[in-house]
Coordinates of C-alpha atoms in Angstrom, one line a residue:
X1 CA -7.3 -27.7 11.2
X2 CA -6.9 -26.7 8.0
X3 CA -10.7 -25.2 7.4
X4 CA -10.5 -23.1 10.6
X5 CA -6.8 -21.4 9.7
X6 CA -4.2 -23.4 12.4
X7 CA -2.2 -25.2 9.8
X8 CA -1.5 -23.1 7.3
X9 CA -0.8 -25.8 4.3
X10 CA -1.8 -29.4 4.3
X11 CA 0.4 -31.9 2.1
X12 CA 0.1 -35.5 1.4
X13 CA 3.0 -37.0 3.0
X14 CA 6.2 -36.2 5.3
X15 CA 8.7 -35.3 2.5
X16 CA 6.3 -32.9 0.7
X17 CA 5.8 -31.1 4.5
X18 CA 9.4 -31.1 4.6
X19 CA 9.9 -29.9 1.1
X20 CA 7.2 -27.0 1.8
X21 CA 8.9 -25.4 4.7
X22 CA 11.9 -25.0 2.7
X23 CA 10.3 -23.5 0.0
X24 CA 8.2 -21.3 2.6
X25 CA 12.1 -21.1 4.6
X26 CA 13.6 -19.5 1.1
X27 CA 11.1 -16.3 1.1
X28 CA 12.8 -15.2 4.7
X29 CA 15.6 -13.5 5.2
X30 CA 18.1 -15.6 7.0
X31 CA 17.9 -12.9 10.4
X32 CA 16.0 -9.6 11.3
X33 CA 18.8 -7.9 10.8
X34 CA 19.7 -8.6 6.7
X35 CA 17.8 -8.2 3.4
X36 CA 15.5 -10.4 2.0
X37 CA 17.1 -12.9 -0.3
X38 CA 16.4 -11.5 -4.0
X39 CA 17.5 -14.1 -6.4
X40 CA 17.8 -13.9 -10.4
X41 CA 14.5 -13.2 -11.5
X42 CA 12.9 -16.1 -13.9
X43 CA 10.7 -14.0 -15.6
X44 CA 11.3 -10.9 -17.2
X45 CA 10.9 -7.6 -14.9
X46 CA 9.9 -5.8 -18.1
X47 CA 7.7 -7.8 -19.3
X48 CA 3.6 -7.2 -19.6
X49 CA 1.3 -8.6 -17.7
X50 CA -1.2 -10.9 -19.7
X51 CA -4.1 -11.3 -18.0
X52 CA -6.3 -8.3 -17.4
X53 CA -8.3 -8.2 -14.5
X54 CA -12.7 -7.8 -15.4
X55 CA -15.6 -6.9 -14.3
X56 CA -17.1 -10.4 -13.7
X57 CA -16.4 -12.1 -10.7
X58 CA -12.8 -14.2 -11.5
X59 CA -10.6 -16.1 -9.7
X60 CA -7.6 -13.7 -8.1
X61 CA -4.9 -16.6 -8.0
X62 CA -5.2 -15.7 -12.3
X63 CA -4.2 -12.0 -11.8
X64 CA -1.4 -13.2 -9.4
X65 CA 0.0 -16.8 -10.9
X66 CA -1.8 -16.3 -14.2
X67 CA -3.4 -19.1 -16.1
X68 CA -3.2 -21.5 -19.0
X69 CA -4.7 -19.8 -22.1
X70 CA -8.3 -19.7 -22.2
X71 CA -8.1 -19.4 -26.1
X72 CA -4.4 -20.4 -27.6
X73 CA -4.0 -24.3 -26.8
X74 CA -0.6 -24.7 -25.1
X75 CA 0.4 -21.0 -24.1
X76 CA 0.6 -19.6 -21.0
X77 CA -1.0 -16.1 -19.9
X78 CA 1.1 -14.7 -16.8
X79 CA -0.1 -13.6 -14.2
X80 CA 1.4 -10.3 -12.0
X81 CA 3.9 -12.4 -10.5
X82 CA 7.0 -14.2 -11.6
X83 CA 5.8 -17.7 -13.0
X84 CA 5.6 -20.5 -10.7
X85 CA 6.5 -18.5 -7.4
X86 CA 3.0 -17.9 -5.9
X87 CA 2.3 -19.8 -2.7
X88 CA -0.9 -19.6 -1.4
X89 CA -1.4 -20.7 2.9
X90 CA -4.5 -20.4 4.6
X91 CA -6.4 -21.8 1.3
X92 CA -9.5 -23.5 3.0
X93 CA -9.4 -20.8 5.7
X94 CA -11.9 -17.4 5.3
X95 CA -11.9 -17.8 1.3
X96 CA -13.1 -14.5 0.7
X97 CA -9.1 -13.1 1.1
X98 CA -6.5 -15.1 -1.0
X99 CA -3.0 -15.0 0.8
X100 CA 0.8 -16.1 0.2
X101 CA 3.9 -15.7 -1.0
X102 CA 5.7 -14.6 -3.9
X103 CA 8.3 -13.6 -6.1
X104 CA 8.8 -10.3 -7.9
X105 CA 11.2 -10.2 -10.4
X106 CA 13.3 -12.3 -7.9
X107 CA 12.4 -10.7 -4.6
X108 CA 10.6 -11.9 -2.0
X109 CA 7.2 -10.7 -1.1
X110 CA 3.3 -11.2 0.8
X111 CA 0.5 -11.2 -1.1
X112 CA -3.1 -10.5 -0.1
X113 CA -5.2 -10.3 -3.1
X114 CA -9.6 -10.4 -3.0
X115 CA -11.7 -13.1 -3.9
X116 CA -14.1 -11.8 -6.8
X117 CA -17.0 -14.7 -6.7
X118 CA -19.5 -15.6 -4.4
X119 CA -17.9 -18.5 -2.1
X120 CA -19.5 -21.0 0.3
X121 CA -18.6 -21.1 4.3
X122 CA -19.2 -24.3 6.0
X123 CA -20.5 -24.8 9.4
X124 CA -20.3 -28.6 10.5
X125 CA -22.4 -30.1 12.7
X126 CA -21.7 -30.7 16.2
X127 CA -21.0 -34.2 17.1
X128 CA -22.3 -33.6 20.6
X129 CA -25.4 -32.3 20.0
X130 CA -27.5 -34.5 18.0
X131 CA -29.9 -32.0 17.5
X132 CA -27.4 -30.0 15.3
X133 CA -27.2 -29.5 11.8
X134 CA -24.1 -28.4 9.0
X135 CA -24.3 -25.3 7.6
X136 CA -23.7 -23.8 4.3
X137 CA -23.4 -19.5 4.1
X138 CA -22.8 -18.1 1.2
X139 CA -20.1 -15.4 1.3
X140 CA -20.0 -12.2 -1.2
X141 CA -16.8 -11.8 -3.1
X142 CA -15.1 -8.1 -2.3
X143 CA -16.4 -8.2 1.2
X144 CA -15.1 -8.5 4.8
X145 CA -16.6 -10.7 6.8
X146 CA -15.0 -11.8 10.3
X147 CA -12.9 -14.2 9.3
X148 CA -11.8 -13.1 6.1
X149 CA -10.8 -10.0 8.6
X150 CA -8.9 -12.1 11.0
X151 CA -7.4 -14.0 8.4
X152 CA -6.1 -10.4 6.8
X153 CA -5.0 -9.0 10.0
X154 CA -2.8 -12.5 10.8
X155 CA -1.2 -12.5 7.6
X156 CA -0.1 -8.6 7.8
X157 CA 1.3 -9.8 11.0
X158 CA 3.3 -12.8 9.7
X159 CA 4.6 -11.1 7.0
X160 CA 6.0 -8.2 8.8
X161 CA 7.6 -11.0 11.5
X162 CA 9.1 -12.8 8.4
X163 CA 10.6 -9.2 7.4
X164 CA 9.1 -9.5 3.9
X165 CA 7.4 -6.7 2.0
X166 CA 4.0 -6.4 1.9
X167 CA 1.9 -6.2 -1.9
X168 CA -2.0 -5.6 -1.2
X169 CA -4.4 -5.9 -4.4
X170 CA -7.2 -4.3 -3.0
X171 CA -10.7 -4.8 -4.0
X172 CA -12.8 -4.7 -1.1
X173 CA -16.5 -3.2 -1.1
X174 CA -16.7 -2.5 2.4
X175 CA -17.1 -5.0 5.4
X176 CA -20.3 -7.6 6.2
X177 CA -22.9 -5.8 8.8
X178 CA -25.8 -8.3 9.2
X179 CA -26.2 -8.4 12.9
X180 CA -24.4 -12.0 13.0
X181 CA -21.3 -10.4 11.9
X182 CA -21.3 -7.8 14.3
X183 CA -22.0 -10.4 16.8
X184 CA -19.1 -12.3 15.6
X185 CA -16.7 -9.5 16.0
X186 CA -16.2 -8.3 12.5
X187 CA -15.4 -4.5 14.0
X188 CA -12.7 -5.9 16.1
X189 CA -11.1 -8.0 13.8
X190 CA -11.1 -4.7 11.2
X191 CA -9.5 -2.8 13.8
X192 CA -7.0 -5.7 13.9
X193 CA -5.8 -5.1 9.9
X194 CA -5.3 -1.1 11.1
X195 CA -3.2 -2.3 14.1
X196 CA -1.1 -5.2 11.8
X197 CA -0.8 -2.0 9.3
X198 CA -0.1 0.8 12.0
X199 CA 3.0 -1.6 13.6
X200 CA 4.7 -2.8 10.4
X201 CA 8.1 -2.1 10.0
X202 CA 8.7 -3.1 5.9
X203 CA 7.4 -1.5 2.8
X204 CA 3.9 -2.1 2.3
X205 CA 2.5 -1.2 -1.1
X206 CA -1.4 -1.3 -2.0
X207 CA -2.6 -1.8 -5.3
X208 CA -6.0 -1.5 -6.7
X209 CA -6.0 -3.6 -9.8
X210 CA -8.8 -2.3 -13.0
X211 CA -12.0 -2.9 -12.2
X212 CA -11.6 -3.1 -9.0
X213 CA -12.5 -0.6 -6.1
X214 CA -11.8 0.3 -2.6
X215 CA -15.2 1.9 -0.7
X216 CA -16.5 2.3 3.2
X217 CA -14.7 1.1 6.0
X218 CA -12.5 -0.9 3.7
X219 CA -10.8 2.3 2.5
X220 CA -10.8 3.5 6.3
X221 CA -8.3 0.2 7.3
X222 CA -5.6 0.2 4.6
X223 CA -5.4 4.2 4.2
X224 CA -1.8 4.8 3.4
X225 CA -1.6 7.4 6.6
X226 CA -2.3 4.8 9.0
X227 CA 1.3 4.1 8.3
X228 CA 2.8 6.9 6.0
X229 CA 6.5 6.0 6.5
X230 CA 6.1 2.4 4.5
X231 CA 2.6 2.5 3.3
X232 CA 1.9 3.6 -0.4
X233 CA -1.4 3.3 -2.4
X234 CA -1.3 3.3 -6.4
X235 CA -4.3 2.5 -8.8
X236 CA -5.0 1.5 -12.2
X237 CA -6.6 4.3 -14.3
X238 CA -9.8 1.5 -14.3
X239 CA -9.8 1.4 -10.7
X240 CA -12.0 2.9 -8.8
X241 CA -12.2 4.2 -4.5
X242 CA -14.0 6.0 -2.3
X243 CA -16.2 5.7 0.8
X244 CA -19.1 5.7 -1.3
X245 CA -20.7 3.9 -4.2
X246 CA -21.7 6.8 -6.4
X247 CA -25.5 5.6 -6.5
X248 CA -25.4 5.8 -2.7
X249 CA -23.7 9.8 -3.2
X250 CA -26.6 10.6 -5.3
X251 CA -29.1 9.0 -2.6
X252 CA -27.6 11.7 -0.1
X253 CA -26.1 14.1 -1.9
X254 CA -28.1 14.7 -4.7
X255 CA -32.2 13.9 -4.4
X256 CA -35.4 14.1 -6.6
X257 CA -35.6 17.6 -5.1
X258 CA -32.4 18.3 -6.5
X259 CA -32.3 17.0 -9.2
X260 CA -35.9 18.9 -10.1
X261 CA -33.9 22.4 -9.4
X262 CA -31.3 21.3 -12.3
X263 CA -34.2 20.4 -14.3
X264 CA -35.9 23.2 -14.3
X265 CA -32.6 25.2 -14.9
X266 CA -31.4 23.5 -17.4
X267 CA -34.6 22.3 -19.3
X268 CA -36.6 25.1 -21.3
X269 CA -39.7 22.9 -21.4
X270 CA -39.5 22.1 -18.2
X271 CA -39.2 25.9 -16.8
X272 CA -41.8 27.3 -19.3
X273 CA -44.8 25.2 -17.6
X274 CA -43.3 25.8 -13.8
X275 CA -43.3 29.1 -14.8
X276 CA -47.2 29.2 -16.1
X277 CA -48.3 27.1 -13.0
X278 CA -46.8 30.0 -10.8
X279 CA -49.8 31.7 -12.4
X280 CA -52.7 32.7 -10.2
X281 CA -55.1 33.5 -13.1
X282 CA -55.4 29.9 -14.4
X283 CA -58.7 28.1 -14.2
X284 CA -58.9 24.3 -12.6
X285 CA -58.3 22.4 -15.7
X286 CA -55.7 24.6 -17.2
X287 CA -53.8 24.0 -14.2
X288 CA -54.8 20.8 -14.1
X289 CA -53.5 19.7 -17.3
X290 CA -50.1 21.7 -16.8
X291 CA -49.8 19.7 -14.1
X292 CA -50.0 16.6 -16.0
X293 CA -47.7 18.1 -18.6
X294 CA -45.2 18.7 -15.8
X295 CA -45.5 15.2 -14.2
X296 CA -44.8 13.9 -17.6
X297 CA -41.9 16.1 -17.9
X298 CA -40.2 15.1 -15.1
X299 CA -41.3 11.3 -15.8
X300 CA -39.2 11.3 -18.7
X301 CA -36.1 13.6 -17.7
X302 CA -35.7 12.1 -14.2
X303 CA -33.9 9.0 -15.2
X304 CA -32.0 10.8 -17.6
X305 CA -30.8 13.4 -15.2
X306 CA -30.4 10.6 -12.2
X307 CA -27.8 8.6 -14.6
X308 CA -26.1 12.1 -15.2
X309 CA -25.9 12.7 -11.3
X310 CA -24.3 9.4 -10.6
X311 CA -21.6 9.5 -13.6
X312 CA -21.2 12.8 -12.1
X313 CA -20.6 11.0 -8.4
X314 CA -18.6 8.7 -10.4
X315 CA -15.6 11.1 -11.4
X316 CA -14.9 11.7 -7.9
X317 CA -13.8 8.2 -7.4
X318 CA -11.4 7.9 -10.4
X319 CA -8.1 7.2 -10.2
X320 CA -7.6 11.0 -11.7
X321 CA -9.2 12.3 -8.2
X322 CA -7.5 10.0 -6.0
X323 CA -3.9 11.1 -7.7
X324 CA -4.1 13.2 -4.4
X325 CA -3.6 9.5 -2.3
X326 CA -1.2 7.9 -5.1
X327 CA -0.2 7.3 -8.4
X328 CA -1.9 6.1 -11.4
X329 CA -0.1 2.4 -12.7
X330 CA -0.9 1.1 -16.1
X331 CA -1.9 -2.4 -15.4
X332 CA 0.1 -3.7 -18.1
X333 CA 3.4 -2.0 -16.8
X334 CA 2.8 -2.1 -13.1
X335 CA 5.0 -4.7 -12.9
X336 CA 7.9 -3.6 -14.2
X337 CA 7.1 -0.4 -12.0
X338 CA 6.3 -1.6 -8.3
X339 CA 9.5 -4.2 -9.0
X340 CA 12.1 -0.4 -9.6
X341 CA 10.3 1.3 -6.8
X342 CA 10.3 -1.8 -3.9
X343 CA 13.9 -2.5 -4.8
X344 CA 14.3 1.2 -4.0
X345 CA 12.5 1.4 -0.6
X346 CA 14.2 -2.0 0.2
X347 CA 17.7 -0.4 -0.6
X348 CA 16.8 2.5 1.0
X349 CA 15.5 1.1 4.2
X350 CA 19.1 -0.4 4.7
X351 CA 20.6 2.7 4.6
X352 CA 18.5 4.2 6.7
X353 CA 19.4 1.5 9.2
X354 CA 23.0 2.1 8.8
X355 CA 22.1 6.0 9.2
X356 CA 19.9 5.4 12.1
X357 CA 22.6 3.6 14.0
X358 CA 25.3 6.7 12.9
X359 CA 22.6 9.1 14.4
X360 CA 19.8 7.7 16.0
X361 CA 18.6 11.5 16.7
X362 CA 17.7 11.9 12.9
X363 CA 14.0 12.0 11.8
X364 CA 12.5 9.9 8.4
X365 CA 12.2 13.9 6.4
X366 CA 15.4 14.9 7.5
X367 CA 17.3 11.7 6.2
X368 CA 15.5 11.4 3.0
X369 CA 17.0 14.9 2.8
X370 CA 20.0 13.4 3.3
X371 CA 20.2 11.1 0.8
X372 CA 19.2 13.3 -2.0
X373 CA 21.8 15.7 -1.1
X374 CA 24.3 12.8 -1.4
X375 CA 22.8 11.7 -5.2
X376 CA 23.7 15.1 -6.0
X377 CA 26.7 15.7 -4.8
X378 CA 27.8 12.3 -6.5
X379 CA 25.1 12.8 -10.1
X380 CA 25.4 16.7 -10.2
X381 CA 23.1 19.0 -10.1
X382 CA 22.0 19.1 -13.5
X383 CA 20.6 14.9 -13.0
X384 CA 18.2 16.3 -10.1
X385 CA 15.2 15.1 -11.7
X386 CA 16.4 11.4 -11.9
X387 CA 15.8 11.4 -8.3
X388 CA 12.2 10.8 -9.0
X389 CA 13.8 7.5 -12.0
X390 CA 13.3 4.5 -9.0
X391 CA 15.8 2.9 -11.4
X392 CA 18.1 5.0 -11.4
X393 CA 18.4 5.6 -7.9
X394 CA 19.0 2.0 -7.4
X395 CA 21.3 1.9 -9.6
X396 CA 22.5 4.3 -7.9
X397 CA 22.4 2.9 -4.3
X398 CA 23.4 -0.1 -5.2
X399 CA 26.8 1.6 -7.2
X400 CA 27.9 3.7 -4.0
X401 CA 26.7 1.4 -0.8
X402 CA 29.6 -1.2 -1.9
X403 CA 33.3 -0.4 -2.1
X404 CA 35.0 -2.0 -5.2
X405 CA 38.3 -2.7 -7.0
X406 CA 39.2 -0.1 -4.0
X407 CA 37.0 2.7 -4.9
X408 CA 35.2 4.6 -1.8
X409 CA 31.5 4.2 -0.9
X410 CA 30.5 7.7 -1.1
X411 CA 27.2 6.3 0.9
X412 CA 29.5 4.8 4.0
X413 CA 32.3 8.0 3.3
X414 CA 28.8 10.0 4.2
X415 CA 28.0 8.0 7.1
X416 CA 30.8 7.9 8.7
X417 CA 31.2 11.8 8.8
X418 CA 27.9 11.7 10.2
X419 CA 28.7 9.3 12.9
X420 CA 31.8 11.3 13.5
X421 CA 29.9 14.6 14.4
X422 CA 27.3 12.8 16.0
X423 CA 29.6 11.2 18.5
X424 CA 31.7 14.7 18.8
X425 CA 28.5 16.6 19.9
X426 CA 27.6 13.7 22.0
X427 CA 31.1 14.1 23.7
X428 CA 30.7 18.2 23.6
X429 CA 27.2 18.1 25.1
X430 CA 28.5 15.6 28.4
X431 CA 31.4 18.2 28.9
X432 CA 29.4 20.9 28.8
X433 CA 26.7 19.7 31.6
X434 CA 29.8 18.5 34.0
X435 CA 32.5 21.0 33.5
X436 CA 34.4 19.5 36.6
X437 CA 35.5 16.3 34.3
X438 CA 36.5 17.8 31.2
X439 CA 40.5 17.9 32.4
X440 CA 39.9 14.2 33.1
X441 CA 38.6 13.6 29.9
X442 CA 41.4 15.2 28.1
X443 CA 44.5 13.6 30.3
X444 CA 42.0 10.3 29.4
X445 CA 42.1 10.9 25.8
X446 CA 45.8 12.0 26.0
X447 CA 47.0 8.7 26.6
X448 CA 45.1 6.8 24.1
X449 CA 46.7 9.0 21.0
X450 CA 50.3 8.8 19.5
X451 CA 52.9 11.0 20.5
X452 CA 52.9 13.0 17.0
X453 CA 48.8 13.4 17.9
X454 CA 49.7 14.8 21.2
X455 CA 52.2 17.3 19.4
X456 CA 49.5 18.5 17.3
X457 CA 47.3 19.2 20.4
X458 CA 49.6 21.2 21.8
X459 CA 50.4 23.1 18.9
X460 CA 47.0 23.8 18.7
X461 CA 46.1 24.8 22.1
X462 CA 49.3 27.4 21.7
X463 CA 47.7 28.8 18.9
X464 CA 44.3 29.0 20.6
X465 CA 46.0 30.6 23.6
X466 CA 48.6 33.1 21.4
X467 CA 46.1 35.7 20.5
X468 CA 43.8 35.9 23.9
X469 CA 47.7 36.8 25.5
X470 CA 48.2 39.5 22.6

C-alpha cells in the first residue's frame, strides 16, 4: 500500500505508528476555526540557509532538511527548513514530487518540493497472469508524469483540509506526453493541481529555488492568478520561468532565415558579398565562388549568432522579467523573508475572518483598504512606507489584535464600529422596505432600553420635531 500512495507512512511497529500520528497530529490546528499552532522556533529565523541548490540533478529533501557536511566532518549544513522538522508522507509513492510537513521558524506548513534526478517506477508482475512480467520505467526529474500529478493534486488537498499553509519549491519542466501518459490520464490529473489550487482557502506561497525553472503547462497549473487572493509566486535571481525553453523560442521565434537578415545587417563582410551577388554582370565562376565565400560566411557566424539569439530568449525568462508575476528572494535570505511575510498573511487572514463576520458584505480590496487605514491611524502618517516592512506589520497586528494590562485593541475598537454600522444599515434597510412595522420596531426596542435611554429618545425626537413646527 505504500508504493501505490494509500498509506501514507509505513513504521516498524505499533508505538512508532502511534508516535507518528502525533507528530503528524501537532502540525494541525486543533479546529477549522483557530490558527495553526506556531511554537518557539528551534532554529534561528535569521539565519542563512547553507546549502545552495545546483545545476546537477540533487536530492530535494537537502534543500528542505539539509544535509551532513559533504566536506567539514561533524557539521551540519541546513537546509530551508527548521532542523529536524521535515516530514516526508507518500515517500515510495510517484517519486518524482517530494511531499510533507514542516516547520518554519516554528510554524506549521506543506511542503511540495521536485525531485531533480532520474528515478525508477516499478510495475510488478501480475500474480494472475503468468504470462506477465515486472517492470522498471525510468522517470525524468523536473517532470509531471500521472502520478507524480495525482500525488500533487492530493497533497494540495490535504493540506488545505488540515488548514496549514502551503510552501511550493517549484522546478518543474513541463508535464510527460508520450502517448502512455496521455492514456494514463496525465491531463486530468494536471487539471486536478489547478482545481486543489483554485479551491484553497490558506496562503499558498510558490518558490522557485536557483537553478531551477518553471516552463509549459507546469507554469499554466501553479500561476498565482488561478488563486490571486492566497497564491503568491517569488524567485531566486538564478531562477528561471517561462512557457518556453529559450532554444525552443529561437526554433519559432527566431530561424536561420532570421537570423541571416541580422547577419547581413550587422556583419560588413557578410553584406559586401550579398550585395555583389545582387549583381547581374558577374560571370559563372565569379558568382560561383561568391557563393562559396557566402556559404562559408554564414558557416562560421551561424552558430555564433544562434547562441546570441538564445541568450537573447534567455533574458525573458529571468527573474528580472518575471518581477511582473513576483518578487525576487535571495536564496540565502528567503528564509528569514517568506517566515515575516506568512506570519503576516496568517495574522491577517484572522482578521479578515473576524472582519468578515462584522460585515460579511465587504470585498478582499476593500478590507485590505481597511486595514492600512487602521496602521495609520495608529503609526501616523509619516510610517506609511512600513506598510510594505512584513515585520513590522506583524508586529503590529499582533500589538493591537490583543488587549493588555487594560489597554484597547484598536483592531477589535475598529471592528466593532464596523459591526455596529453594519447592523444599523441592516436594521435601516428592513424598515425602509416595510414601512408598516417600523412603530413596532420602535415600541419593540423601547422596552429593551433603560429608562434614562428612553429619555434621551425623546429628547431627541423633540428636537427633530422643534424646527419642522417653526
Amino acid at each position: 500500500m505504500a508504493n501505490n500512495g494509500v498509506s501514507h507512512v509505513t513504521v516498524p511497529d505499533d508505538f512508532e505508528g502511534v508516535y507518528t500520528i502525533l507528530q503528524w497530529l501537532s502540525y494541525m490546528p486543533k479546529d477549522n476555526r483557530s490558527p495553526v499552532p506556531i511554537i518557539a522556533a528551534s532554529d534561528p529565523i535569521e539565519r542563512e540557509i547553507d546549502f545552495v541548490p545546483s545545476k546537477a540533478p540533487y536530492d530535494p529533501r537537502w534543500m528542505l532538511a539539509g544535509r551532513p557536511h559533504p566536506t567539514a566532518k561533524g557539521s551540519w549544513q541546513s537546509g530551508f527548513f527548521d532542523h529536524g522538522t521535515f516530514a516526508e508522507i507518500m515517500q515510495s509513492w510517484a517519486q518524482t514530487v517530494v511531499v510533507g510537513r514542516a516547520r518554519l521558524g516554528g510554524i506549521p506548513l506543506g511542503v511540495i518540493a521536485v525531485e531533480t534526478r532520474t528515478v525508477e517506477l516499478t510495475v510488478p508482475a501480475d500474480p494472475a497472469n503468468p504470462e506477465s512480467e515486472a517492470k522498471i520505467i525510468p522517470q525524468a526529474g523536473q517532470v509531471w508524469f500521472p502520478d507524480s500529478a495525482f500525488k500533487t493534486a492530493q497533497a494540495i488537498r490535504d493540506f488545505d483540509r488540515e488548514c496549514l499553509p502551503l510552501l511550493i519549491f517549484a522546478n518543474w519542466r513541463g508535464f510527460s506526453g508520450g502517448m502512455k501518459d496521455m492514456y494514463d490520464q496525465v491531463l486530468k490529473f494536471g487539471a486536478y493541481i489547478v482545481d486543489s489550487l483554485r479551491q484553497f482557502k490558506q496562503p499558498a506561497l510558490v518558490y522557485i529555488p536557483p537553478h531551477a525553472e518553471l516552463r509549459g503547462g507546469s507554469w499554466v497549473v501553479i500561476d498565482p492568478t488561478i488563486n490571486p487572493l492566497y497564491v503568491e509566486l517569488y524567485a531566486d535571481k538564478e531562477s528561471r520561468g517561462g512557457i518556453l525553453e529559450a532554444e525552443g523560442t529561437v526554433e519559432i521565434k527566431f530561424r536561420r532565415k532570421d537570423l541571416l537578415k541580422t547577419i547581413r545587417r550587422i556583419d560588413s563582410t557578410y553584406a559586401r558579398i550579398a550585395q555583389q551577388l545582387d549583381s547581374q554582370e558577374l560571370s559563372k565562376e565569379e558568382r560561383k565562388e561568391l557563393e562559396k565565400q557566402l556559404k562559408g560566411r554564414e558557416d562560421h557566424l551561424l552558430p555564433i549568432f544562434h547562441q546570441v539569439a538564445v541568450q537573447f530568449a534567455d533574458l525573458h525568462d529571468t527573474p528580472g522579467r518575471m518581477q511582473e508575476k513576483g518578487d525576487i528572494l535571495q536564496w540565502k535570505n528567503a528564509r528569514t523573508f517568506l517566515y515575516w511575510r506568512l506570519r503576516r498573511l496568517l495574522l491577517e487572514e484572522v482578521v479578515k475572518r473576524e472582519i468578515l463576520n462584522a460585515h460579511s458584505e465587504l470585498s478582499n480590496s476593500h478590507v485590505q483598504s481597511m486595514l492600512r487605514r487602521w496602521f495609520l491611524e495608529t503609526e501616523g502618517a509619516v510610517k506609511g512606507y512600513l506598510w510594505d516592512n512584513n515585520q513590522v506589520v506583524v508586529e503590529w497586528l499582533e500589538k493591537h489584535w490583543q488587549e493588555e494590562d487594560g489597554a484597547k485593541s484598536a483592531i477589535r475598537e475598529n471592528i466593532k464600529y464596523l459591526k455596529r454600522d453594519h447592523a444599523l444599515k441592516h436594521i435601516r434597510n428592513l424598515v425602509q422596505e416595510n414601512p408598516e412595522v417600523a412603530m413596532d420596531c420602535i415600541i419593540h426596542m423601547t422596552q429593551h432600553i433603560t429608562p434614562a435611554q428612553r429619555t434621551q429618545i425623546a429628547h431627541l425626537l423633540a428636537t427633530m420635531d422643534n424646527p419642522a413646527s417653526s
